[in-house]
Structures are given as C-alpha cells and as structure tokens.
Short mmCIF file of C-alpha atoms in Angstrom, two decimals:
data_model
loop_
_atom_site.label_atom_id
_atom_site.label_comp_id
_atom_site.label_asym_id
_atom_site.label_seq_id
_atom_site.Cartn_x
_atom_site.Cartn_y
_atom_site.Cartn_z
CA MET A 47 0.00 0.00 0.00
CA SER A 48 1.37 3.43 -0.94
CA LEU A 49 1.84 6.20 1.62
CA ARG A 50 -0.91 8.24 -0.03
CA SER A 51 -3.33 5.30 0.01
CA ALA A 52 -2.52 4.55 3.62
CA LEU A 53 -3.08 8.16 4.63
CA LEU A 54 -6.43 8.23 2.87
CA ARG A 55 -7.39 5.00 4.60
CA GLU A 56 -6.48 6.42 7.98
CA GLN A 57 -8.46 9.58 7.31
CA SER A 58 -11.52 7.48 6.49
CA LEU A 59 -11.15 5.50 9.69
CA GLU A 60 -10.79 8.68 11.74
CA MET A 61 -14.01 10.01 10.24
CA LEU A 62 -15.69 6.78 11.38
CA GLY A 63 -14.36 7.18 14.89
CA GLY A 64 -11.52 4.72 14.47
CA ARG A 65 -8.67 7.00 15.47
CA ALA A 66 -7.92 5.25 18.75
CA SER A 67 -7.57 1.88 17.07
CA MET A 68 -5.20 3.26 14.42
CA ALA A 69 -2.86 5.27 16.68
CA LEU A 70 -0.09 3.68 18.66
CA PRO A 71 -0.53 4.18 22.44
CA VAL A 72 2.43 6.54 22.64
CA PHE A 73 1.24 8.85 19.85
CA ARG A 74 -1.58 11.29 20.46
CA HIS A 75 -2.78 11.93 16.92
CA SER A 76 -1.58 9.41 14.34
CA ARG A 77 0.68 6.42 13.97
CA TRP A 78 2.26 8.23 10.98
CA ASP A 79 3.99 10.57 13.41
CA ALA A 80 6.21 7.60 14.28
CA LEU A 81 7.72 7.94 10.81
CA LEU A 82 8.64 11.57 11.49
CA VAL A 83 10.22 10.61 14.80
CA ALA A 84 12.21 7.84 13.11
CA LEU A 85 13.45 10.25 10.42
CA ALA A 86 14.45 12.74 13.11
CA GLY A 87 16.47 9.94 14.69
CA LEU A 88 18.12 9.21 11.34
CA HIS A 89 18.90 12.91 11.00
CA GLY A 90 20.74 12.83 14.33
CA PHE A 91 22.68 9.73 13.26
CA VAL A 92 23.82 11.45 10.03
CA LEU A 93 24.99 14.49 12.01
CA ALA A 94 27.04 12.25 14.30
CA LEU A 95 29.01 11.10 11.23
CA GLY A 96 30.37 14.63 10.69
CA PRO A 97 28.75 15.46 7.32
CA SER A 98 29.50 18.30 4.92
CA ALA A 99 28.05 21.80 5.24
CA LEU A 100 25.61 21.07 2.41
CA VAL A 101 24.21 17.97 4.12
CA ILE A 102 23.81 19.90 7.37
CA ALA A 103 22.03 22.72 5.53
CA LEU A 104 19.63 20.37 3.78
CA GLY A 105 18.87 18.70 7.11
CA VAL A 106 18.09 22.02 8.80
CA TRP A 107 15.84 23.07 5.93
CA TRP A 108 14.01 19.75 5.57
CA GLY A 109 13.69 19.08 9.31
CA SER A 110 12.41 22.55 10.10
CA ASN A 111 9.67 22.36 7.45
CA THR A 112 8.58 18.80 8.19
CA VAL A 113 9.26 17.24 11.60
CA SER A 114 9.65 20.48 13.55
CA HIS A 115 6.76 22.27 11.82
CA ASP A 116 4.34 19.39 12.30
CA PHE A 117 5.48 18.87 15.91
CA ILE A 118 4.98 22.57 16.70
CA HIS A 119 1.35 22.44 15.59
CA LYS A 120 0.44 18.98 16.83
CA PRO A 121 2.90 17.63 19.48
CA PHE A 122 3.27 13.97 18.68
CA PHE A 123 3.16 12.28 22.07
CA ARG A 124 0.50 11.70 24.69
CA TRP A 125 2.74 12.82 27.56
CA LYS A 126 4.03 16.34 28.12
CA ALA A 127 7.43 15.13 29.37
CA LEU A 128 8.00 13.15 26.18
CA ASN A 129 7.04 16.12 24.02
CA ARG A 130 9.43 18.29 26.02
CA ALA A 131 12.26 15.79 25.56
CA PHE A 132 11.65 15.59 21.82
CA ALA A 133 11.67 19.39 21.56
CA LEU A 134 15.08 19.39 23.23
CA TYR A 135 16.28 16.75 20.77
CA LEU A 136 15.09 18.81 17.80
CA THR A 137 16.85 21.84 19.28
CA LEU A 138 20.12 19.93 19.18
CA VAL A 139 19.58 18.33 15.75
CA LEU A 140 18.43 21.51 14.01
CA GLY A 141 20.49 24.03 15.97
CA ILE A 142 17.33 26.08 16.61
CA PRO A 143 15.70 26.48 20.07
CA GLN A 144 12.28 25.03 19.43
CA SER A 145 10.31 27.21 21.83
CA LEU A 146 11.59 30.33 20.03
CA TRP A 147 10.87 28.71 16.66
CA ARG A 148 7.35 27.89 17.82
CA ALA A 149 6.67 31.41 19.11
CA MET A 150 7.95 32.93 15.87
CA HIS A 151 5.82 30.59 13.78
CA PHE A 152 2.65 31.16 15.78
CA ALA A 153 3.14 34.93 15.47
CA HIS A 154 3.34 34.38 11.72
CA HIS A 155 0.02 32.55 11.76
CA ALA A 156 -1.53 35.34 13.82
CA GLY A 157 -0.22 37.97 11.42
CA LYS A 158 1.73 39.71 14.19
CA ALA A 159 5.33 40.80 14.54
CA TRP A 160 7.37 38.40 16.64
CA ARG A 161 8.88 39.75 19.86
CA PRO A 162 11.43 37.44 21.54
CA ARG A 163 10.42 36.27 25.01
CA PHE A 164 13.02 34.20 26.80
CA THR A 165 11.03 31.78 28.93
CA SER A 166 12.52 29.16 31.20
CA GLU A 167 11.88 26.63 28.43
CA ALA A 168 13.86 28.72 25.97
CA ALA A 169 16.65 29.20 28.51
CA VAL A 170 17.05 25.43 28.92
CA GLU A 171 17.12 24.91 25.15
CA ILE A 172 19.69 27.67 24.64
CA ALA A 173 21.85 26.31 27.43
CA ILE A 174 21.82 22.76 26.04
CA LEU A 175 22.52 24.00 22.53
CA GLY A 176 25.39 26.12 23.87
CA LEU A 177 26.87 23.04 25.56
CA LEU A 178 26.69 21.14 22.26
CA TRP A 179 28.47 23.93 20.42
CA ALA A 180 31.12 24.16 23.11
CA ALA A 181 31.70 20.40 22.86
CA LEU A 182 32.05 20.63 19.09
CA VAL A 183 34.52 23.49 19.37
CA PHE A 184 36.56 21.50 21.89
CA LEU A 185 36.42 18.11 20.15
CA SER A 186 36.44 19.14 16.48
CA PRO A 187 37.03 22.85 15.90
CA ALA A 188 37.71 22.32 12.17
CA PHE A 189 34.35 20.59 11.67
CA PHE A 190 32.52 23.25 13.70
CA LEU A 191 34.00 26.16 11.76
CA SER A 192 34.18 24.70 8.26
CA ALA A 193 31.04 22.54 8.16
CA TYR A 194 28.63 23.01 11.05
CA LEU A 195 28.37 26.80 11.21
CA PRO A 196 28.27 27.32 7.42
CA GLY A 197 25.74 24.50 7.13
CA LEU A 198 23.53 25.97 9.84
CA ALA A 199 23.69 29.42 8.23
CA LEU A 200 22.85 28.03 4.79
CA GLY A 201 20.03 25.93 6.24
CA LEU A 202 18.49 28.98 7.89
CA GLY A 203 18.81 30.82 4.59
CA LEU A 204 16.98 28.00 2.80
CA CYS A 205 14.26 28.15 5.46
CA ALA A 206 13.90 31.90 4.87
CA LEU A 207 13.70 31.36 1.10
CA HIS A 208 11.18 28.57 1.64
CA GLY A 209 8.97 30.76 3.81
CA HIS A 210 9.23 33.66 1.40
CA GLY A 211 8.22 31.41 -1.49
CA GLU A 212 5.14 30.20 0.37
CA HIS A 213 3.81 33.72 0.90
CA ALA A 214 5.31 36.13 -1.65
CA GLY A 215 2.52 37.61 -3.73
CA GLY A 216 -0.04 35.83 -1.55
CA THR A 217 -0.02 32.46 0.19
CA ALA A 218 0.05 29.61 -2.33
CA SER A 219 -0.04 25.83 -2.21
CA HIS A 220 1.87 23.30 -4.27
CA HIS A 221 0.01 20.03 -4.86
CA GLY A 222 2.83 18.08 -6.52
CA ALA A 223 2.80 14.45 -5.35
CA LEU A 224 6.58 14.03 -5.06
CA TYR A 225 7.11 17.19 -3.02
CA ASN A 226 4.27 16.36 -0.65
CA LEU A 227 5.57 12.83 -0.21
CA VAL A 228 9.07 14.02 0.74
CA PHE A 229 7.86 17.02 2.78
CA PHE A 230 4.84 15.33 4.36
CA ASN A 231 2.13 17.49 2.81
CA ASP A 232 3.90 20.78 3.46
CA GLY A 233 2.77 21.85 -0.01
CA TYR A 234 -0.83 22.21 1.18
CA HIS A 235 0.02 25.58 2.64
CA VAL A 236 -3.16 27.54 1.95
CA GLU A 237 -5.07 24.63 3.45
CA HIS A 238 -2.75 24.65 6.46
CA HIS A 239 -3.30 28.37 7.08
CA ALA A 240 -7.05 27.85 6.87
CA ALA A 241 -6.87 25.15 9.57
CA PRO A 242 -3.51 25.35 11.44
CA GLY A 243 -4.60 22.74 13.96
CA LEU A 244 -5.35 20.10 11.32
CA HIS A 245 -2.98 17.11 11.36
CA TRP A 246 -0.62 16.92 8.36
CA THR A 247 -2.13 13.61 7.20
CA ARG A 248 -5.50 15.27 6.67
CA LEU A 249 -4.43 18.31 4.66
CA PRO A 250 -4.90 16.71 1.20
CA GLY A 251 -8.55 16.23 2.09
CA ARG A 252 -8.90 20.01 2.38
CA ALA A 253 -7.54 20.71 -1.11
CA SER A 254 -9.85 22.82 -3.22
CA ALA A 255 -9.88 24.14 -6.76
CA THR A 256 -10.39 27.64 -5.32
CA VAL A 257 -7.04 27.88 -3.51
CA ARG A 258 -4.08 29.65 -5.08
CA VAL A 259 -1.73 26.95 -6.40
CA SER A 260 1.81 27.25 -7.75
CA ARG A 261 3.44 24.78 -10.11
CA TRP A 262 6.64 25.19 -8.09
CA PRO A 263 7.59 24.00 -4.60
CA PRO A 264 8.20 26.91 -2.18
CA ILE A 265 12.01 26.75 -2.39
CA LEU A 266 11.83 27.13 -6.19
CA ARG A 267 8.94 29.55 -6.45
CA TRP A 268 11.23 32.36 -7.55
CA VAL A 269 11.48 30.46 -10.85
CA GLU A 270 7.90 31.55 -11.69
CA ARG A 271 9.25 35.04 -12.29
CA ALA A 272 12.74 34.13 -13.47
CA VAL A 273 11.92 31.35 -15.93
CA PRO A 274 10.26 33.35 -18.72
CA GLY A 275 13.21 35.76 -18.86
CA GLY A 276 15.75 32.96 -18.51
CA LEU A 277 14.15 30.93 -21.28
CA GLU A 278 14.19 33.94 -23.56
CA VAL A 279 17.94 34.32 -22.99
CA LEU A 280 18.43 30.68 -24.00
CA GLU A 281 16.23 31.18 -27.07
CA ARG A 282 18.31 34.12 -28.22
CA LEU A 283 21.47 32.05 -27.81
CA VAL A 284 19.96 29.41 -30.08
CA LEU A 285 19.18 32.10 -32.67
CA ARG A 286 22.92 32.79 -32.99
CA SER A 287 24.15 29.20 -33.38
CA ARG A 288 23.38 26.78 -36.22
CA LEU A 289 24.77 23.94 -34.13
CA LEU A 290 22.38 24.68 -31.26
CA GLN A 291 19.52 25.02 -33.72
CA ALA A 292 20.25 21.57 -35.18
CA MET A 293 20.44 20.02 -31.69
CA VAL A 294 17.21 21.68 -30.57
CA LEU A 295 15.35 20.58 -33.69
CA ALA A 296 16.59 16.98 -33.43
CA SER A 297 15.64 16.54 -29.75
CA HIS A 298 12.20 18.13 -30.19
CA GLU A 299 11.39 16.29 -33.41
CA ARG A 300 11.87 12.89 -31.74
CA ALA A 301 9.32 13.82 -29.08
CA PHE A 302 6.83 15.25 -31.60
CA ARG A 303 7.05 12.16 -33.84
CA LYS A 304 6.38 9.85 -30.90
CA LEU A 305 3.31 11.73 -29.66
CA LEU A 306 1.76 12.70 -33.00
CA ALA A 307 1.58 9.00 -33.83
CA ARG A 308 -1.00 8.68 -31.03
CA VAL A 309 -3.59 11.06 -32.53
CA PRO A 310 -5.36 11.45 -35.90
CA GLU A 311 -3.38 13.68 -38.21
CA PRO A 312 -4.55 17.25 -37.50
CA ARG A 313 -5.72 19.52 -40.30
CA SER A 314 -5.13 22.73 -38.33
CA VAL A 315 -2.56 23.50 -35.63
CA LEU A 316 -2.24 26.50 -33.33
CA ILE A 317 1.26 27.09 -31.94
CA VAL A 318 1.28 29.42 -28.93
CA GLY A 319 4.39 31.52 -28.38
CA GLY A 320 6.18 30.21 -31.44
CA GLY A 321 8.37 33.27 -31.98
CA LEU A 322 12.15 33.72 -31.60
CA PHE A 323 13.66 30.43 -32.84
CA PRO A 324 10.49 28.72 -34.13
CA ARG A 325 11.41 25.09 -33.50
CA THR A 326 7.81 23.88 -33.22
CA PRO A 327 6.55 25.44 -36.50
CA LEU A 328 9.63 24.18 -38.35
CA ILE A 329 9.17 20.64 -37.06
CA LEU A 330 5.41 20.51 -37.61
CA ALA A 331 5.76 21.91 -41.13
CA ARG A 332 7.93 18.86 -41.89
CA LEU A 333 5.83 16.30 -39.99
CA LEU A 334 2.41 17.65 -41.05
CA PRO A 335 2.88 18.92 -44.62
CA GLY A 336 -0.85 19.14 -45.28
CA ALA A 337 -1.87 20.96 -42.11
CA ARG A 338 -2.65 24.64 -41.65
CA LEU A 339 -0.17 26.07 -39.14
CA VAL A 340 -0.83 29.28 -37.19
CA VAL A 341 1.56 30.90 -34.70
CA VAL A 342 0.32 33.39 -32.08
CA ASP A 343 2.77 35.38 -29.98
CA ARG A 344 2.14 38.48 -27.89
CA GLU A 345 5.70 39.76 -28.54
CA LEU A 346 6.05 41.43 -31.93
CA ASP A 347 9.86 41.20 -31.93
CA HIS A 348 9.62 37.44 -31.34
CA LEU A 349 7.54 37.10 -34.50
CA ALA A 350 10.01 39.26 -36.42
CA ALA A 351 12.84 36.96 -35.33
CA ALA A 352 10.90 33.88 -36.41
CA ARG A 353 9.80 35.15 -39.84
CA PRO A 354 13.13 34.53 -41.69
CA PHE A 355 13.01 30.86 -40.66
CA LEU A 356 9.42 30.24 -41.73
CA GLY A 357 8.75 31.94 -45.04
CA ASP A 358 5.15 32.56 -46.07
CA ARG A 359 3.55 29.17 -45.56
CA ILE A 360 2.94 29.61 -41.82
CA GLU A 361 0.55 32.30 -40.59
CA LEU A 362 1.95 34.56 -37.85
CA ARG A 363 -0.40 36.52 -35.59
CA HIS A 364 0.54 39.21 -33.10
CA GLU A 365 -1.92 38.32 -30.33
CA ALA A 366 -2.31 36.50 -27.03
CA PHE A 367 -3.85 33.05 -26.74
CA HIS A 368 -7.46 32.79 -25.52
CA ARG A 369 -9.19 29.45 -25.67
CA GLU A 370 -12.52 31.11 -26.52
CA LEU A 371 -10.98 32.89 -29.53
CA HIS A 372 -8.86 29.97 -30.72
CA ASP A 373 -11.24 27.03 -30.56
CA GLU A 374 -11.25 25.98 -34.22
CA PHE A 375 -7.98 24.01 -34.21
CA ASP A 376 -7.44 20.24 -34.12
CA LEU A 377 -4.16 20.60 -32.20
CA VAL A 378 -2.83 23.29 -29.86
CA VAL A 379 0.82 23.45 -28.76
CA LEU A 380 1.83 25.35 -25.60
CA PRO A 381 5.41 26.48 -24.79
CA LEU A 382 7.29 25.94 -21.54
CA SER A 383 7.10 29.68 -20.87
CA PHE A 384 3.29 29.79 -21.16
CA ARG A 385 1.86 32.30 -18.66
CA GLY A 386 -1.67 31.17 -18.03
CA ASP A 387 -3.79 28.48 -16.46
CA ARG A 388 -1.75 25.51 -17.63
CA GLY A 389 -3.49 23.22 -15.17
CA GLY A 390 -6.91 24.25 -16.43
CA LEU A 391 -5.88 23.59 -20.02
CA TYR A 392 -4.57 20.17 -19.02
CA ARG A 393 -7.93 19.40 -17.41
CA ARG A 394 -9.99 20.86 -20.26
CA PRO A 395 -7.93 20.82 -23.46
CA PRO A 396 -8.82 23.68 -25.84
CA ALA A 397 -8.64 21.33 -28.84
CA PRO A 398 -9.09 17.61 -29.54
CA ALA A 399 -5.33 17.26 -28.90
CA LEU A 400 -3.06 19.42 -26.74
CA LEU A 401 0.75 19.23 -26.72
CA VAL A 402 2.44 20.98 -23.80
CA HIS A 403 6.13 21.68 -23.30
CA ASP A 404 6.68 21.14 -19.58
CA TRP A 405 9.29 20.23 -16.98
CA MET A 406 10.49 16.65 -16.95
CA TRP A 407 8.79 15.80 -13.64
CA LYS A 408 5.42 17.19 -14.81
CA ARG A 409 4.08 14.19 -16.68
CA ARG A 410 0.48 14.42 -17.85
CA GLY A 411 -1.21 12.07 -20.28
CA ALA A 412 1.21 10.55 -22.76
CA GLY A 413 4.71 11.95 -22.54
CA ALA A 414 8.09 12.03 -24.25
CA ILE A 415 11.37 13.37 -22.92
CA VAL A 416 12.72 16.23 -25.02
CA SER A 417 15.99 16.85 -23.15
CA THR A 418 17.26 15.35 -19.91
CA PHE A 419 19.90 18.05 -19.71
CA LEU A 420 17.27 20.81 -19.92
CA LEU A 421 14.83 18.84 -17.70
CA LYS A 422 12.21 19.17 -20.42
CA ARG A 423 9.43 16.94 -21.68
CA LEU A 424 6.48 17.10 -24.09
CA ASN A 425 3.04 16.01 -22.83
CA LEU A 426 0.02 14.99 -24.90
CA VAL A 427 -3.52 15.16 -23.53
CA THR A 428 -6.65 14.62 -25.59
CA ARG A 429 -10.17 15.87 -25.15
CA ASP A 430 -12.97 13.51 -24.24
CA PRO A 431 -15.36 13.60 -27.25
CA SER A 432 -18.33 13.52 -24.86
CA SER A 433 -17.25 16.89 -23.40
CA CYS A 434 -17.58 18.67 -26.75
#
C-alpha cells in the first residue's frame, strides 16, 4: 500500500471514529507521526558522522519544514514530558531552540510581529545547545568552523527562502505528489493556514480548486518570475548558433514524432508563443505537410525573429492566446514559458489534442522526454469527445 493510500485510509477510519484503534498508544494523533520521529532519529545519526556543510544545511531546511513544523502544531506524544524531551532533541539536531521557533511561527500565523520572550523553556534549550556547540569546538574545531556553522547558516537561509516562497505575492499551495511525499504534505500551505490545527495527514482532504496553487515548490517559487526571462535568454542564444539550432530541432522532433503517432493527423494547428527560434513550427511543417499552421505570440519582436526561418507558408499573428478565440484548431501546442492556467488547459484541453512543453517531472497524459539536460518533456492530452 502506498503512503498516499494509507493516509487516505487512515483519514476514512478517523471520520468513522476509528482514530484510537489506528494510533499507537504513545502517539496522540496518528501512527504516521512515528515515521517523522524515526526520520528525526536518522537525522541525528547522520549528524554524528560529521557530514558536509551542504548535508547539514539540507537537514536544517528539511527538518524545520517537516518534523519540527508538524510537531509545533500537533505535538506527537500523549505525555508532556516526552514532548518536552523531543523538543530538546530537535533543538540539538536543528540548531534552533524550538520554543523560540514555535513562538515565531505562531506569530506568523496570527499575522503579528514576533517579539522574543526568553522563557525558562527557551533558557534550557539555549543552554543545552550552547553546551553542544562548546563540545564541538573543543572536540572538532575544524568541523565546527568549516562545516557546522556554514551548514547551519545556509540551512536557515533555505528556510527563509522557503517561507518567502510560500507567501510572496499571496499564500500559495503546491500540490505536486513528489514534493508532498518528501515534505509530508507541506505543499498544502493555503489549506494549512485555513486550519492550522489540522494534522498533516488530513491536509490533502482540504484541497480545493479555489485555492491559489503554484506549479513550483516553495524553495523554487522564484522560478515563476525568473523562468520566462531565462528561457528567452536561451532562445536568443539558439538564434545565434546553427549547431544549437540543429540540436534543438533533433531533440524536439523525436518527441513530436512519438506523440503525434498517437492522434489522428490534425488539419489545423495553433502554436502558442512560437516566436524567436520557431522550432515547433519548423518541425510541424515537416511532420504535417498538409496541415494549416498558425503561430500566435504576444511579442512582436519574437515574430520578427521567427519570420526569416518560416517563409510565407505559416501564418503569424501578433496576439495573445485565448481558448474562446482559438477554438477551431485540431491541435494546440503550448510552450514551456506559457503564462496562463496551464493546469486548467490540461484538465480541459482547448482542442481535440493538446501538446504541452513542460518540466520533466510534470508528466500528464502521454509523454516524451525532449531533453534530460534541460529537464524538459512534451506532454500529450486529448479531449474527451463527450465533453464537446
């Protein structure tokens, strides 16, 4: 049974009043918290081996946004003393006093500025953490200075970037299965803010089509703004090199051939954002010699750059894509840099067949890898005839 299936099963049992039978006696909320405790133990074991700064940083970032975050909201154990001991352990493993971390996080949820308050609990955590640091300095000063401190600083930086990504421009969720498996449903962030006391296993059940969703995990959310500009830079490099053009055409044509074989030959094709180096129009003109090809691009200079490659056979339009205005085509092709509701178009294709350039881990429908180096794939989804 997969983790997702098991979580759904447990949620169903809880709704039927079966929580007590599913939870281990030591755990207050869910037997799945035992997995987080075990991974926290593994984290401590890895640290005892004297890892690199990068490994330490990744541990601080991952542990703070999974084990520590879930423990802050829903302490795992039935007994206060055991919860207190585990908080001390996390303080040592993560290098962050957990009572201060908890107060800062709860202030965030309340929308208030955090003001440090050094309670007796915080004093004990700081003292124990200070003893650990002193022991490291005494026993292995080189490791402390060259690995531990830089790793802790980088880990805290990753945590800050992670938190910024979750809330910049408005709180957003990420519903990717892989991320939520590794980060224990941390991607359901809008849902978490709506119900901070809800156990992490139950967050997927609160997912809704109305919440703001990002295609990117929080740590990579800056890519949403950077990618279109970065892709344009790469496109302009391709414009200047015949070798790169030949490589791009070859890798894309393989993917197009594989997926076009799965659908009836289209009579009309709309290519969205086909300006700059027009790889898609060039390939489809060769693979579909009898089809009408139309390119729409909102950037006039992109169309001007593409024109010398295409001649007069392919129609170029200076306009943005709207499914209501472009509904007469048998096939629509979307670029990787498409700025619109990609998920909605996947769910309701604007044509009988939709080809989408996407990231390699974003498989939908039938797929073909375009370039492993560029982490790029081509997806094919088709429209259910009954929905027409």
